[in-house]
PDB file of C-alpha atoms in Angstrom:
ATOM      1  CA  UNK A 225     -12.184 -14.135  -5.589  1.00 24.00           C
ATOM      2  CA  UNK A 226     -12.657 -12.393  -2.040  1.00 31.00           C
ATOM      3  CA  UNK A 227     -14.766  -8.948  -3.128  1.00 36.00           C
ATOM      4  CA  UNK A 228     -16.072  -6.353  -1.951  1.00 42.00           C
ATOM      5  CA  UNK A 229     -19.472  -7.239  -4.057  1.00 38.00           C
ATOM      6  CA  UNK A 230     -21.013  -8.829  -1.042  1.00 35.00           C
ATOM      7  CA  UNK A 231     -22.000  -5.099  -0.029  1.00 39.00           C
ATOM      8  CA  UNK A 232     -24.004  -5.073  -3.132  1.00 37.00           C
ATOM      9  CA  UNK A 233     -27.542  -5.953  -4.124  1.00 36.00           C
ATOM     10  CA  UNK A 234     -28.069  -7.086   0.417  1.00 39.00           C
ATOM     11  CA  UNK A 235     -25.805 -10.093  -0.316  1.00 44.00           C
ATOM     12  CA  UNK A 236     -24.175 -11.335   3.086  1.00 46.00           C
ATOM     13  CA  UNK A 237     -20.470 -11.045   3.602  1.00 50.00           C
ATOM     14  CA  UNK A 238     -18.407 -14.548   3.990  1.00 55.00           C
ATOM     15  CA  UNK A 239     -17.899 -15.996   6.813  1.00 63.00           C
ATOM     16  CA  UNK A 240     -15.528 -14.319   9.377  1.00 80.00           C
ATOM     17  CA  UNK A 241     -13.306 -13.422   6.541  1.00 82.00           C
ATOM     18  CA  UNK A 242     -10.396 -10.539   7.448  1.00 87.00           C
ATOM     19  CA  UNK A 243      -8.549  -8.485   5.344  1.00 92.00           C
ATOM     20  CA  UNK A 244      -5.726  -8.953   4.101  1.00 93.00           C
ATOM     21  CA  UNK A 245      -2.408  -7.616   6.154  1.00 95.00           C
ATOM     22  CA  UNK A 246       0.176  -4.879   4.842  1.00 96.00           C
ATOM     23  CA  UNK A 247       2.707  -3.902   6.082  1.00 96.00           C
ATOM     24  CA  UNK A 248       2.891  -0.310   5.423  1.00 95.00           C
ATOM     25  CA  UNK A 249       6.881   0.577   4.851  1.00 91.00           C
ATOM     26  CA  UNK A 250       8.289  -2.756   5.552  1.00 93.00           C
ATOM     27  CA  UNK A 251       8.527  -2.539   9.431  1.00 91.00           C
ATOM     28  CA  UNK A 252       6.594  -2.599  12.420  1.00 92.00           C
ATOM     29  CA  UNK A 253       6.602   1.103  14.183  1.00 89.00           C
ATOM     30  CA  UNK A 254       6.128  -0.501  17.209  1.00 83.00           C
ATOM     31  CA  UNK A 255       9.645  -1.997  16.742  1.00 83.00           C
ATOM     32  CA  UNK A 256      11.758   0.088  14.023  1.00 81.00           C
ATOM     33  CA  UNK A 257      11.771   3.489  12.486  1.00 80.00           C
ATOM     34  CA  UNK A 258      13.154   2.651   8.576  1.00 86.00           C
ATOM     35  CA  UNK A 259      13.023  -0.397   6.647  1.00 92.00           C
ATOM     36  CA  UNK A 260      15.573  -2.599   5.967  1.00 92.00           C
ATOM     37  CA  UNK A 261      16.087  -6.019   4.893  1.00 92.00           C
ATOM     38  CA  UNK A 262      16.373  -7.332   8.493  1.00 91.00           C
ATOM     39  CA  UNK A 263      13.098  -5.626   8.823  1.00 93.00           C
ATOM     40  CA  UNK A 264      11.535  -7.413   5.585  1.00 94.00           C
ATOM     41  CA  UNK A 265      12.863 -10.489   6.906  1.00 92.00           C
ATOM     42  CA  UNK A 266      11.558 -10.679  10.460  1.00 92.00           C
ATOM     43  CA  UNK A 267       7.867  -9.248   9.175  1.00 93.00           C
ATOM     44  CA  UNK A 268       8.168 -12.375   6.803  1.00 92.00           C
ATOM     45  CA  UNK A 269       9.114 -14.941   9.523  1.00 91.00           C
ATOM     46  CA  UNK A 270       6.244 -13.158  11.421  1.00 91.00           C
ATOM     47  CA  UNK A 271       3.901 -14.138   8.840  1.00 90.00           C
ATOM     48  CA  UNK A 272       3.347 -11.084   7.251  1.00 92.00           C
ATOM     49  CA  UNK A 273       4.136 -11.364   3.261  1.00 91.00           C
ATOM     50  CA  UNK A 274       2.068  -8.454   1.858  1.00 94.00           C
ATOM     51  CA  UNK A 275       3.336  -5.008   2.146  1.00 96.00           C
ATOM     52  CA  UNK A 276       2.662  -1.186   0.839  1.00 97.00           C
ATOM     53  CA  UNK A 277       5.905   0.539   0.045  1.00 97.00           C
ATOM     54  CA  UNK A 278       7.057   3.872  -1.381  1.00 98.00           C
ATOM     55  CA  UNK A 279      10.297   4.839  -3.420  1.00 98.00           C
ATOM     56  CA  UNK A 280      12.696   7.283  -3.699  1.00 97.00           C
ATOM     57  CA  UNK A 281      15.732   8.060  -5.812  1.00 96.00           C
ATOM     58  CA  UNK A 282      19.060  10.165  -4.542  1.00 95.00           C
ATOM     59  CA  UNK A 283      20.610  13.619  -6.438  1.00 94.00           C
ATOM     60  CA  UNK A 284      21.302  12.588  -9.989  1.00 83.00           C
ATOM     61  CA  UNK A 285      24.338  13.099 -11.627  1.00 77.00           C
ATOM     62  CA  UNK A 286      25.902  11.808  -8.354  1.00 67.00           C
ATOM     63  CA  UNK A 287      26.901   7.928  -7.910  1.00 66.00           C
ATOM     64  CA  UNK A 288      23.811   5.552  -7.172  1.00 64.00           C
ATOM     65  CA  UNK A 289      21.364   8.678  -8.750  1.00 65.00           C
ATOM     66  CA  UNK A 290      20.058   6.287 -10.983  1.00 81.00           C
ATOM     67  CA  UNK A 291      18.871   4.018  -8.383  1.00 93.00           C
ATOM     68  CA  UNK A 292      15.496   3.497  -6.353  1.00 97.00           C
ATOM     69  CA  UNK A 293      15.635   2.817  -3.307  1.00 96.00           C
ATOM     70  CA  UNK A 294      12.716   2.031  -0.300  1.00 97.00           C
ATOM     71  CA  UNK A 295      11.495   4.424   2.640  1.00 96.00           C
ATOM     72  CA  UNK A 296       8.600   7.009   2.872  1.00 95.00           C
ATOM     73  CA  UNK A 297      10.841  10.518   2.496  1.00 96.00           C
ATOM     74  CA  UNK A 298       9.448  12.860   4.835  1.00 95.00           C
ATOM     75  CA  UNK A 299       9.732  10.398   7.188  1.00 93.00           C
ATOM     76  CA  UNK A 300      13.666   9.385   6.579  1.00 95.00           C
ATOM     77  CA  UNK A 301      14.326  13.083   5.925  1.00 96.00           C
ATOM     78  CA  UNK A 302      12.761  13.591   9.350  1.00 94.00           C
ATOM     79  CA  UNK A 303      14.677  10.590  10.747  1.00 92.00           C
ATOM     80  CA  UNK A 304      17.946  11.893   9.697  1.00 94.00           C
ATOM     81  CA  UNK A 305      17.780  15.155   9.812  1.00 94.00           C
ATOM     82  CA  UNK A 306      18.167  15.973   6.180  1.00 96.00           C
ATOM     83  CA  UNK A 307      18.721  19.571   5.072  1.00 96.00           C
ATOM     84  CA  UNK A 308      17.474  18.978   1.887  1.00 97.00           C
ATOM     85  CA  UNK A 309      14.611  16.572   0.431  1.00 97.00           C
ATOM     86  CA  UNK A 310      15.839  13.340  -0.488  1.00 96.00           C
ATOM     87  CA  UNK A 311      16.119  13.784  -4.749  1.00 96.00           C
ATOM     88  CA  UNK A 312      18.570  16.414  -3.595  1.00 96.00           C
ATOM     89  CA  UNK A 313      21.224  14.753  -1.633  1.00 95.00           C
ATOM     90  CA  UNK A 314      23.338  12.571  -2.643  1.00 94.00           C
ATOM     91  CA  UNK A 315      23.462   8.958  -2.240  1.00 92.00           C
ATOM     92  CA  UNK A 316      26.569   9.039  -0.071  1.00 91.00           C
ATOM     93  CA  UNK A 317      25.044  11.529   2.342  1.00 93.00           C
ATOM     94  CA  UNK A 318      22.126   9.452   2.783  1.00 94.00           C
ATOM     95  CA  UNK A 319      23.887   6.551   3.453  1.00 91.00           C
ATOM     96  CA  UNK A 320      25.751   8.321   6.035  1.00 93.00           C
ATOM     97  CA  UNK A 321      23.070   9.723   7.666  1.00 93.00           C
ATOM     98  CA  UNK A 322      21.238   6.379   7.617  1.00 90.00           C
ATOM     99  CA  UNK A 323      24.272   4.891   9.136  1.00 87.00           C
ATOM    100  CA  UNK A 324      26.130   2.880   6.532  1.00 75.00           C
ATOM    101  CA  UNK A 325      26.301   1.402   3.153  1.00 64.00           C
ATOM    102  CA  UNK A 326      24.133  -1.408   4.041  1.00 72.00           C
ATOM    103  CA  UNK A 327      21.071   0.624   6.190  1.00 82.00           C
ATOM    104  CA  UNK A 328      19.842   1.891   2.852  1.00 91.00           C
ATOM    105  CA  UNK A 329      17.357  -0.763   1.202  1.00 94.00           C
ATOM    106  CA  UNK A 330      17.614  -0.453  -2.875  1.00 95.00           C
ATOM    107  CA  UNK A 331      14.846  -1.510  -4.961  1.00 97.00           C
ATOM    108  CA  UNK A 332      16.648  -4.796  -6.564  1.00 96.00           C
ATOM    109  CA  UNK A 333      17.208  -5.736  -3.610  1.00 95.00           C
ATOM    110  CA  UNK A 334      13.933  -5.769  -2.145  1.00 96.00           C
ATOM    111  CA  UNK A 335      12.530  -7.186  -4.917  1.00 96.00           C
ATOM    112  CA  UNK A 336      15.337 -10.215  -4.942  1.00 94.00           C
ATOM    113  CA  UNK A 337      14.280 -10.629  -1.479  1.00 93.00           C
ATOM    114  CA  UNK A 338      10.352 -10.697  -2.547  1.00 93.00           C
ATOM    115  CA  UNK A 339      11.692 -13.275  -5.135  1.00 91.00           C
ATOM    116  CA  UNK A 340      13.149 -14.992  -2.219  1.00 90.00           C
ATOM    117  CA  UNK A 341      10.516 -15.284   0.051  1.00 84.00           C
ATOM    118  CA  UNK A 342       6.805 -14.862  -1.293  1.00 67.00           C
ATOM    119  CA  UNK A 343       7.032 -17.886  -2.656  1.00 54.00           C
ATOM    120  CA  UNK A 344       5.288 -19.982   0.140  1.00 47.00           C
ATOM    121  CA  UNK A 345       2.493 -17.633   0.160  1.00 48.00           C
ATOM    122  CA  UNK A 346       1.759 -17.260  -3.680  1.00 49.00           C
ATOM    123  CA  UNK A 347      -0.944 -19.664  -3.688  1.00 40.00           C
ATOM    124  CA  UNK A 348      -3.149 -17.718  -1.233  1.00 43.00           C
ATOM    125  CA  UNK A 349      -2.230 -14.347  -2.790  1.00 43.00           C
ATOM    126  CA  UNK A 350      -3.653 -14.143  -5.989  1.00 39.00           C
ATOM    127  CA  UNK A 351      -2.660 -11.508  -8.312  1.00 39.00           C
ATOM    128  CA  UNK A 352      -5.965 -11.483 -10.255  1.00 41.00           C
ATOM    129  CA  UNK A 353      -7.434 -10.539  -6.405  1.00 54.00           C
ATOM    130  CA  UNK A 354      -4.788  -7.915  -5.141  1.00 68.00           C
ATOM    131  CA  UNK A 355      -0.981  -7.882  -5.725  1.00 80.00           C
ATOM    132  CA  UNK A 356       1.285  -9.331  -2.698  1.00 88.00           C
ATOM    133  CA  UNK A 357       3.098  -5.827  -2.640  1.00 95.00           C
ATOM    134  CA  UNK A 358       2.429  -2.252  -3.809  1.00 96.00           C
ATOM    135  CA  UNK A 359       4.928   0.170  -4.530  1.00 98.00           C
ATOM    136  CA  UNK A 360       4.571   3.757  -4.979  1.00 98.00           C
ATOM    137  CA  UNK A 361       6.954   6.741  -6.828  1.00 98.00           C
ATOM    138  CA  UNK A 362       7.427   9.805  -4.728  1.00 97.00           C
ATOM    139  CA  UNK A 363       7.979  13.006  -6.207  1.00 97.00           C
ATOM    140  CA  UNK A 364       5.458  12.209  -9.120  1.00 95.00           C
ATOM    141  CA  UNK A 365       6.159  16.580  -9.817  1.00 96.00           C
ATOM    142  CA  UNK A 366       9.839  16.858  -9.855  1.00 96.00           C
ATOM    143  CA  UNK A 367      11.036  16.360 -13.617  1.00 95.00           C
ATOM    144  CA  UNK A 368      13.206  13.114 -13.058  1.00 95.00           C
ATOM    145  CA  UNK A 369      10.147  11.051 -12.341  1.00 96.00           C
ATOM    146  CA  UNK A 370       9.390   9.710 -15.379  1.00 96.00           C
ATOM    147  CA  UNK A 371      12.660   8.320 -16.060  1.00 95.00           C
ATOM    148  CA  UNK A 372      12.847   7.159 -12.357  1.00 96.00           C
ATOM    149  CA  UNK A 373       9.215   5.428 -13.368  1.00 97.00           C
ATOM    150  CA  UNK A 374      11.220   3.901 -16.377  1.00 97.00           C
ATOM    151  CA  UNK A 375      13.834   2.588 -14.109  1.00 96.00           C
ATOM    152  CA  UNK A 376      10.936   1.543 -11.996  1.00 97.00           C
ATOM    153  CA  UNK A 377       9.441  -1.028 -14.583  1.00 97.00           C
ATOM    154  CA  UNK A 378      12.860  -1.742 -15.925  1.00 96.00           C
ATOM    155  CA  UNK A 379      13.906  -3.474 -12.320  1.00 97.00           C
ATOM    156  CA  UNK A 380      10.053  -5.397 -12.303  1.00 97.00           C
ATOM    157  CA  UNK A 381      10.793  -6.475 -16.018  1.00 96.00           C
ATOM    158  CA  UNK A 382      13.693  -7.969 -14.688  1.00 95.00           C
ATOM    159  CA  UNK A 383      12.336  -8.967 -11.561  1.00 94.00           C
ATOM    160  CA  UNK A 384       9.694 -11.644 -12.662  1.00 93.00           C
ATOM    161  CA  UNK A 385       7.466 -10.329 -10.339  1.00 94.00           C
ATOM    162  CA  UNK A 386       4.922  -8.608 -12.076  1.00 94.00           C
ATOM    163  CA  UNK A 387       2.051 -10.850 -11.262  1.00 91.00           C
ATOM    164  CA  UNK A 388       2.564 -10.583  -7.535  1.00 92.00           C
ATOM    165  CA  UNK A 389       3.276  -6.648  -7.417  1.00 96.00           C
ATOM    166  CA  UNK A 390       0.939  -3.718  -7.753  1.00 96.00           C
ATOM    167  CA  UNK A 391       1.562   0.575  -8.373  1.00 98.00           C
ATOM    168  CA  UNK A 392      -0.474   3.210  -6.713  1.00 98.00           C
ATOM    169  CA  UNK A 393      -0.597   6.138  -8.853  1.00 98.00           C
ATOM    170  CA  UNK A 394      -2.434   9.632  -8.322  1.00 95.00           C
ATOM    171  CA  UNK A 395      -4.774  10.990 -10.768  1.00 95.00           C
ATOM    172  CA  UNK A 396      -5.913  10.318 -14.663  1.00 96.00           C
ATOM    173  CA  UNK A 397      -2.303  11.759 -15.130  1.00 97.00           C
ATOM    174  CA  UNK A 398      -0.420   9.752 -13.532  1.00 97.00           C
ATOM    175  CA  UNK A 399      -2.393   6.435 -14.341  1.00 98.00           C
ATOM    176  CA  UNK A 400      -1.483   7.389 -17.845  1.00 98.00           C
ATOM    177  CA  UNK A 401       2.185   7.737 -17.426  1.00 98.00           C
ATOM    178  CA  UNK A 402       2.068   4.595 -15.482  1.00 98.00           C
ATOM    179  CA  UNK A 403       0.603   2.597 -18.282  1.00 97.00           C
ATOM    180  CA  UNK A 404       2.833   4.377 -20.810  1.00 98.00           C
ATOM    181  CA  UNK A 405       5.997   3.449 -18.907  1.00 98.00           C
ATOM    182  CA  UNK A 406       4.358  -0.313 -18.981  1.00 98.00           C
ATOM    183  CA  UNK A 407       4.317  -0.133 -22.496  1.00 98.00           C
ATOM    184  CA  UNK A 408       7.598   0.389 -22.735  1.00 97.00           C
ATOM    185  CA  UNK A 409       9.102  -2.047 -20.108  1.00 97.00           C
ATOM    186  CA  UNK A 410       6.739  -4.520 -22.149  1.00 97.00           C
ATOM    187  CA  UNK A 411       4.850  -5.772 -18.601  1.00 97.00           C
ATOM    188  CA  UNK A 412       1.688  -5.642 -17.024  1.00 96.00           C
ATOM    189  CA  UNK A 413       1.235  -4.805 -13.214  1.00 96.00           C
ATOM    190  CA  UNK A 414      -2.202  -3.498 -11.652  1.00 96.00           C
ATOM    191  CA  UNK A 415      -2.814  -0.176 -11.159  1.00 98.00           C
ATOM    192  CA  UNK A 416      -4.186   1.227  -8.322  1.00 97.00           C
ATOM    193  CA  UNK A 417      -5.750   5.267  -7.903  1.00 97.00           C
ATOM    194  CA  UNK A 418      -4.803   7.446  -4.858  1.00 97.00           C
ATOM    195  CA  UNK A 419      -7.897   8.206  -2.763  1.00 97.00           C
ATOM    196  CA  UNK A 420      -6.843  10.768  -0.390  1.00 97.00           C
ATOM    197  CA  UNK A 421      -9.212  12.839   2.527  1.00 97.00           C
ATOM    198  CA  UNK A 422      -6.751  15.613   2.091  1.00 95.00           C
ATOM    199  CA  UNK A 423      -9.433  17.979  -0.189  1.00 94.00           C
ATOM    200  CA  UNK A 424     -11.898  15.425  -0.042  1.00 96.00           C
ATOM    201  CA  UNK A 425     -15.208  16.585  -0.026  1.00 95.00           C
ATOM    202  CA  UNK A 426     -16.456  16.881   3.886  1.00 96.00           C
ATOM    203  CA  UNK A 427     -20.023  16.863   5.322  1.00 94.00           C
ATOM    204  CA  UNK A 428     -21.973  19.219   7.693  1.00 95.00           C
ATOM    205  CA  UNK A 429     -19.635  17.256  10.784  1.00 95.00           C
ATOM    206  CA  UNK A 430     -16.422  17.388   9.096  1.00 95.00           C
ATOM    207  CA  UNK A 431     -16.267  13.917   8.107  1.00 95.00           C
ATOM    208  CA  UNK A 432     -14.363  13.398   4.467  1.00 97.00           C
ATOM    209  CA  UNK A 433     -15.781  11.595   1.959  1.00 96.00           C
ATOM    210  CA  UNK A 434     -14.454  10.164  -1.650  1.00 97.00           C
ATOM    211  CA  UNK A 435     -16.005  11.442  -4.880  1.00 96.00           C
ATOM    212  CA  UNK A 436     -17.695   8.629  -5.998  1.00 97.00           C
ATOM    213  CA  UNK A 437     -19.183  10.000  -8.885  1.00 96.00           C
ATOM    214  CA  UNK A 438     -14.895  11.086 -10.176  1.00 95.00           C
ATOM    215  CA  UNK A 439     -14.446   6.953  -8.992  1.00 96.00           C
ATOM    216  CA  UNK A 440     -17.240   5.840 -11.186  1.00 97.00           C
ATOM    217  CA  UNK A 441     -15.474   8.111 -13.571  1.00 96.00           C
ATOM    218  CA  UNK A 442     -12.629   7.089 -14.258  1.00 96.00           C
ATOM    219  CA  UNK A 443     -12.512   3.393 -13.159  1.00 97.00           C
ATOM    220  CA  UNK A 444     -11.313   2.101 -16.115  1.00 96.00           C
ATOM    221  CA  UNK A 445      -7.652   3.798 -15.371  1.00 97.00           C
ATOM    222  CA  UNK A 446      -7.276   1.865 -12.218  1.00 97.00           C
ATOM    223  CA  UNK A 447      -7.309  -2.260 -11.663  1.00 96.00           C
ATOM    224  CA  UNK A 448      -8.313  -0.882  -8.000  1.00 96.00           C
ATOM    225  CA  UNK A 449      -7.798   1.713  -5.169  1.00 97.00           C
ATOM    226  CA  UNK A 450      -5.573   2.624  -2.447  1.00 97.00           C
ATOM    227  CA  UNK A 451      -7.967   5.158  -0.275  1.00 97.00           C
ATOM    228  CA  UNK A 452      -7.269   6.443   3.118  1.00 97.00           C
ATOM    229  CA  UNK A 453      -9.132   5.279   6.243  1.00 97.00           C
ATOM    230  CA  UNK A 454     -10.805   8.374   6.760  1.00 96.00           C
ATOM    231  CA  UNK A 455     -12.868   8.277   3.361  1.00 97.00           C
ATOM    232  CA  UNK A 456     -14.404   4.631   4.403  1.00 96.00           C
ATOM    233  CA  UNK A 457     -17.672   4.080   4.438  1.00 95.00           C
ATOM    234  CA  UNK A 458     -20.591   1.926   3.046  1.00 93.00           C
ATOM    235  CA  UNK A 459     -21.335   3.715  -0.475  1.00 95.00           C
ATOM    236  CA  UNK A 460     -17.027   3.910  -1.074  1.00 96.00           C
ATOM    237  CA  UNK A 461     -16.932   0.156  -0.798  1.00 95.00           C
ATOM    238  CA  UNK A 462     -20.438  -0.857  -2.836  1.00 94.00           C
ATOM    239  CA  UNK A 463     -19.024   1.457  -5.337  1.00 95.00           C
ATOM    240  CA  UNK A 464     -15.644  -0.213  -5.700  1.00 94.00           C
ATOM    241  CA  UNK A 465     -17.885  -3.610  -5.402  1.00 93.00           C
ATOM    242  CA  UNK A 466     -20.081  -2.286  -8.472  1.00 95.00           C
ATOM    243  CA  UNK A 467     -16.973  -2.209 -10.394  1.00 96.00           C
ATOM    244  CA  UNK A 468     -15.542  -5.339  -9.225  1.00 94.00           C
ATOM    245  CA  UNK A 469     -12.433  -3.691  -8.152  1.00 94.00           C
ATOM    246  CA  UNK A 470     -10.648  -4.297  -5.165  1.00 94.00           C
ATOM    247  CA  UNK A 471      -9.841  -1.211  -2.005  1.00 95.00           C
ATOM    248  CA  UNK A 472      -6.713  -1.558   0.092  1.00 96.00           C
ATOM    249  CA  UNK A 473      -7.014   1.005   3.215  1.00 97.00           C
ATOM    250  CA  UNK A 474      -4.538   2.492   4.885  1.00 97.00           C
ATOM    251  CA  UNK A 475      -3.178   3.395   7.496  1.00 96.00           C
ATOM    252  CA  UNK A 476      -5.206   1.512  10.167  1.00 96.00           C
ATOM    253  CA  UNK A 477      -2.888   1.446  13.012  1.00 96.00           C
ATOM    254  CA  UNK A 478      -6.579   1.260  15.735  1.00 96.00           C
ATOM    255  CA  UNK A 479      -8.997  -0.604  16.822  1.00 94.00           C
ATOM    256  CA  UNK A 480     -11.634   1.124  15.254  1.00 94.00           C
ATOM    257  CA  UNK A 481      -9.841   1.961  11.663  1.00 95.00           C
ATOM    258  CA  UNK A 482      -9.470  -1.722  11.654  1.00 94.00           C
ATOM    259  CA  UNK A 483     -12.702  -2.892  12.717  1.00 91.00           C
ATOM    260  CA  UNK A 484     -14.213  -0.591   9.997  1.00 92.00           C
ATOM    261  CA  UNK A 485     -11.766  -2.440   7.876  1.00 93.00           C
ATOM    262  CA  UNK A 486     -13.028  -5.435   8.725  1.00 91.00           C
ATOM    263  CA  UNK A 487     -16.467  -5.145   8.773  1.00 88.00           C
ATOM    264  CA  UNK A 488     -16.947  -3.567   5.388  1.00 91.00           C
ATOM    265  CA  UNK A 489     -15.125  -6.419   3.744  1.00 89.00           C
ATOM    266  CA  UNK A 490     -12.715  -4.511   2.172  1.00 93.00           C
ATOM    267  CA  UNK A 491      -9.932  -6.819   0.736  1.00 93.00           C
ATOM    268  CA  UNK A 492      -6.919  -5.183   2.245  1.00 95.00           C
ATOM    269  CA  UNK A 493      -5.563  -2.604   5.679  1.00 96.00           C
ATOM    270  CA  UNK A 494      -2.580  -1.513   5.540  1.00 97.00           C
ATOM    271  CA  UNK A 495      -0.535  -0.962   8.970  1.00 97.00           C
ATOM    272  CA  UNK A 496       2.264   0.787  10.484  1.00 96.00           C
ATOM    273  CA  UNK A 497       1.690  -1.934  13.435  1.00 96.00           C
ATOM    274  CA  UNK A 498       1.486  -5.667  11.188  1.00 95.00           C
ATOM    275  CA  UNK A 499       2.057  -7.664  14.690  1.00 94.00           C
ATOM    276  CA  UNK A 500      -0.477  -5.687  16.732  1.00 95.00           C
ATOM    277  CA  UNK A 501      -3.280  -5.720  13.644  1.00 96.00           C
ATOM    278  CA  UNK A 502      -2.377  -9.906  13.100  1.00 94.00           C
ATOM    279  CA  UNK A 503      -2.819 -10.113  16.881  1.00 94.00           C
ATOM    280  CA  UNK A 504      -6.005  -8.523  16.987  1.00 94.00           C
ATOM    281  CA  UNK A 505      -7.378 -10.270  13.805  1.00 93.00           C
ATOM    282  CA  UNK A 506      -6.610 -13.537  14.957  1.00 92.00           C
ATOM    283  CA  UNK A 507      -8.626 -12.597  18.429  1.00 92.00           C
ATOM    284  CA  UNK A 508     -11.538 -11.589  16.143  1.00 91.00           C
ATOM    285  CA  UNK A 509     -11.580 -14.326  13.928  1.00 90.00           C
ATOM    286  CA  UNK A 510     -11.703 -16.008  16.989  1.00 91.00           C
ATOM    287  CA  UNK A 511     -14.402 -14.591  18.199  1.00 88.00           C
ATOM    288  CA  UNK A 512     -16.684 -14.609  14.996  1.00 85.00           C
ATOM    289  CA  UNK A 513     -16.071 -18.130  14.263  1.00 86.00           C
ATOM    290  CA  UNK A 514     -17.734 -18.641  18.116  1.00 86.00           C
ATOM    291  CA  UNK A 515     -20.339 -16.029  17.466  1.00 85.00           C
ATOM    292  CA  UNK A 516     -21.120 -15.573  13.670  1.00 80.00           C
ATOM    293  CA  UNK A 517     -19.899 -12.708  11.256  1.00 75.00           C
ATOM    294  CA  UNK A 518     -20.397  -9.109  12.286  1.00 68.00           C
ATOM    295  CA  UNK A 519     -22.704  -6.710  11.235  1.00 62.00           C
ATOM    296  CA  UNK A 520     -21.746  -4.224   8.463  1.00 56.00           C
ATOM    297  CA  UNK A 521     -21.301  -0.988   9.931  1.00 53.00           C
ATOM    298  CA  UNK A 522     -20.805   2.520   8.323  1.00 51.00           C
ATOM    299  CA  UNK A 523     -17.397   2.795   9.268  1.00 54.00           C
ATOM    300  CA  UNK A 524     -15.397   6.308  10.076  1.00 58.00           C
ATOM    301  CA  UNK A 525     -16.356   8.285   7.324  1.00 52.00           C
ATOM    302  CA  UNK A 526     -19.879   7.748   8.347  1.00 53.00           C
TER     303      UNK A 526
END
């Protein structure tokens, strides 16, 4: 398995070996503003088959309340001009303020599409490694999350994708509920803990950085980690090598979050820009395979 590990013990990292590319939201900022299926579609014929994506659910007690579908919601509520928060309107006004019945992206669907087309790139996306796709639950406070996280499972029971999908969940409370709502959907998909800089610790320069002695802590909740670009540095990614666990980073939409990325070995970097980031991978890989693999560096958190 690709690992983090290398950074333990002075091993050397392999060869010219990039992370992993995610799509973070299921489009390319550069190009689009929501996700859609079109926009699943074209990142897929791109080449990009991995992606980072968060969930939402309309007012209940309204039709469709019961449903999940895909977009980060301050950003749609933003995009639309929303004025209330997503859980709150209902499923008719958002699809009128997206612009039509078909402009909203449901869960099922996405995941039929996943069915669809991740085929071709299961064999160099191995589950035991890091999922193809990770999806996240907003609103993990309001008091219809846990039967949203029900109806969550219950659409990757019926999916057949659990081996290729992953959850990001935040804190020893919500890793719990996760697990619990496995239980009961009777399937298994990785779990992996929110590492955020927001309230991170921060040294005499301001930098963040993660509380690896709360990692160390409670690794046995998570399968891995989802930690922000700010908190990434040497010690983070030796201690999620110690544990044999892998880190996906996001959002690296520069140079120099990527190149940190890179450099580190972390397995995964998630993107709001997937065709810039493959672009500038496939220059660097490139360029290591001329000139041998990079020196480790300490990356931005220092």
């Amino acid at each position: 398995r690709v690992s983090s590990q290398w950074l333990v013990g002075g091993g050397s990292p392999p060869p010219c070996r990039s992370p992993r590319l995610v799509s973070h939201r299921g489009f390319d900022q550069d190009e689009r503003s929501a996700p859609s299926a079109a926009s699943f579609a074209a990142l897929f014929d791109s080449g990009v088959s991995s992606f980072d994506i968060d969930l939402f659910w309309p007012a209940q007690g309204t039709a469709g309340g019961s449903q999940l579908f895909v977009g980060h919601p301050p950003t749609l509520r933003a995009l639309w001009k929303l004025p209330a928060d997503l859980p709150d309107t209902p499923l008719a006004e958002l699809r009128a303020a997206a612009g039509g019945a078909g402009a909203l992206l449901s869960l099922d669907e996405l995941l039929s599409l996943l069915r669809a087309r991740s085929w071709a790139a299961r064999p160099q996306q191995p589950a035991a490694t890091q999922p193809a796709t990770t999806l996240e639950l907003k609103y993990h406070t309001r008091p219809e999350w846990p039967a949203m996280l029900a109806a969550l499972y219950g659409a990757v029971a019926r999916s057949g994708l659990a081996d290729q999908l992953g959850v990001v969940a935040e804190g020893r409370a919500g890793a719990a509920a996760h697990r619990a709502a496995q239980r009961a959907a009777k399937t298994r998909v990785p779990i992996f803990g929110l590492l955020r800089d927001v309230g991170a610790r921060r040294d005499s320069a301001g930098r963040p950085h993660a509380d690896l002695s709360a990692l160390d802590a409670d690794a046995a909740l998570y399968d891995g980690w989802s930690v922000s670009v700010k908190l990434l540095d040497s010690d983070l990614v030796a201690a999620g090598g110690a544990h044999a666990k892998p880190l996906s980073v996001w959002v690296a939409d520069g140079e120099a979050e990527l190149e940190a990325a890179w450099r580190l070995g972390v397995e995964s970097v998630i993107t709001n820009r997937p065709r810039w980031a493959s672009g500038v991978m496939a220059r660097w890989r490139r360029q290591c395979e001329r000139d041998g693999p990079w020196p480790q560096q300490p990356g931005p958190g220092g």
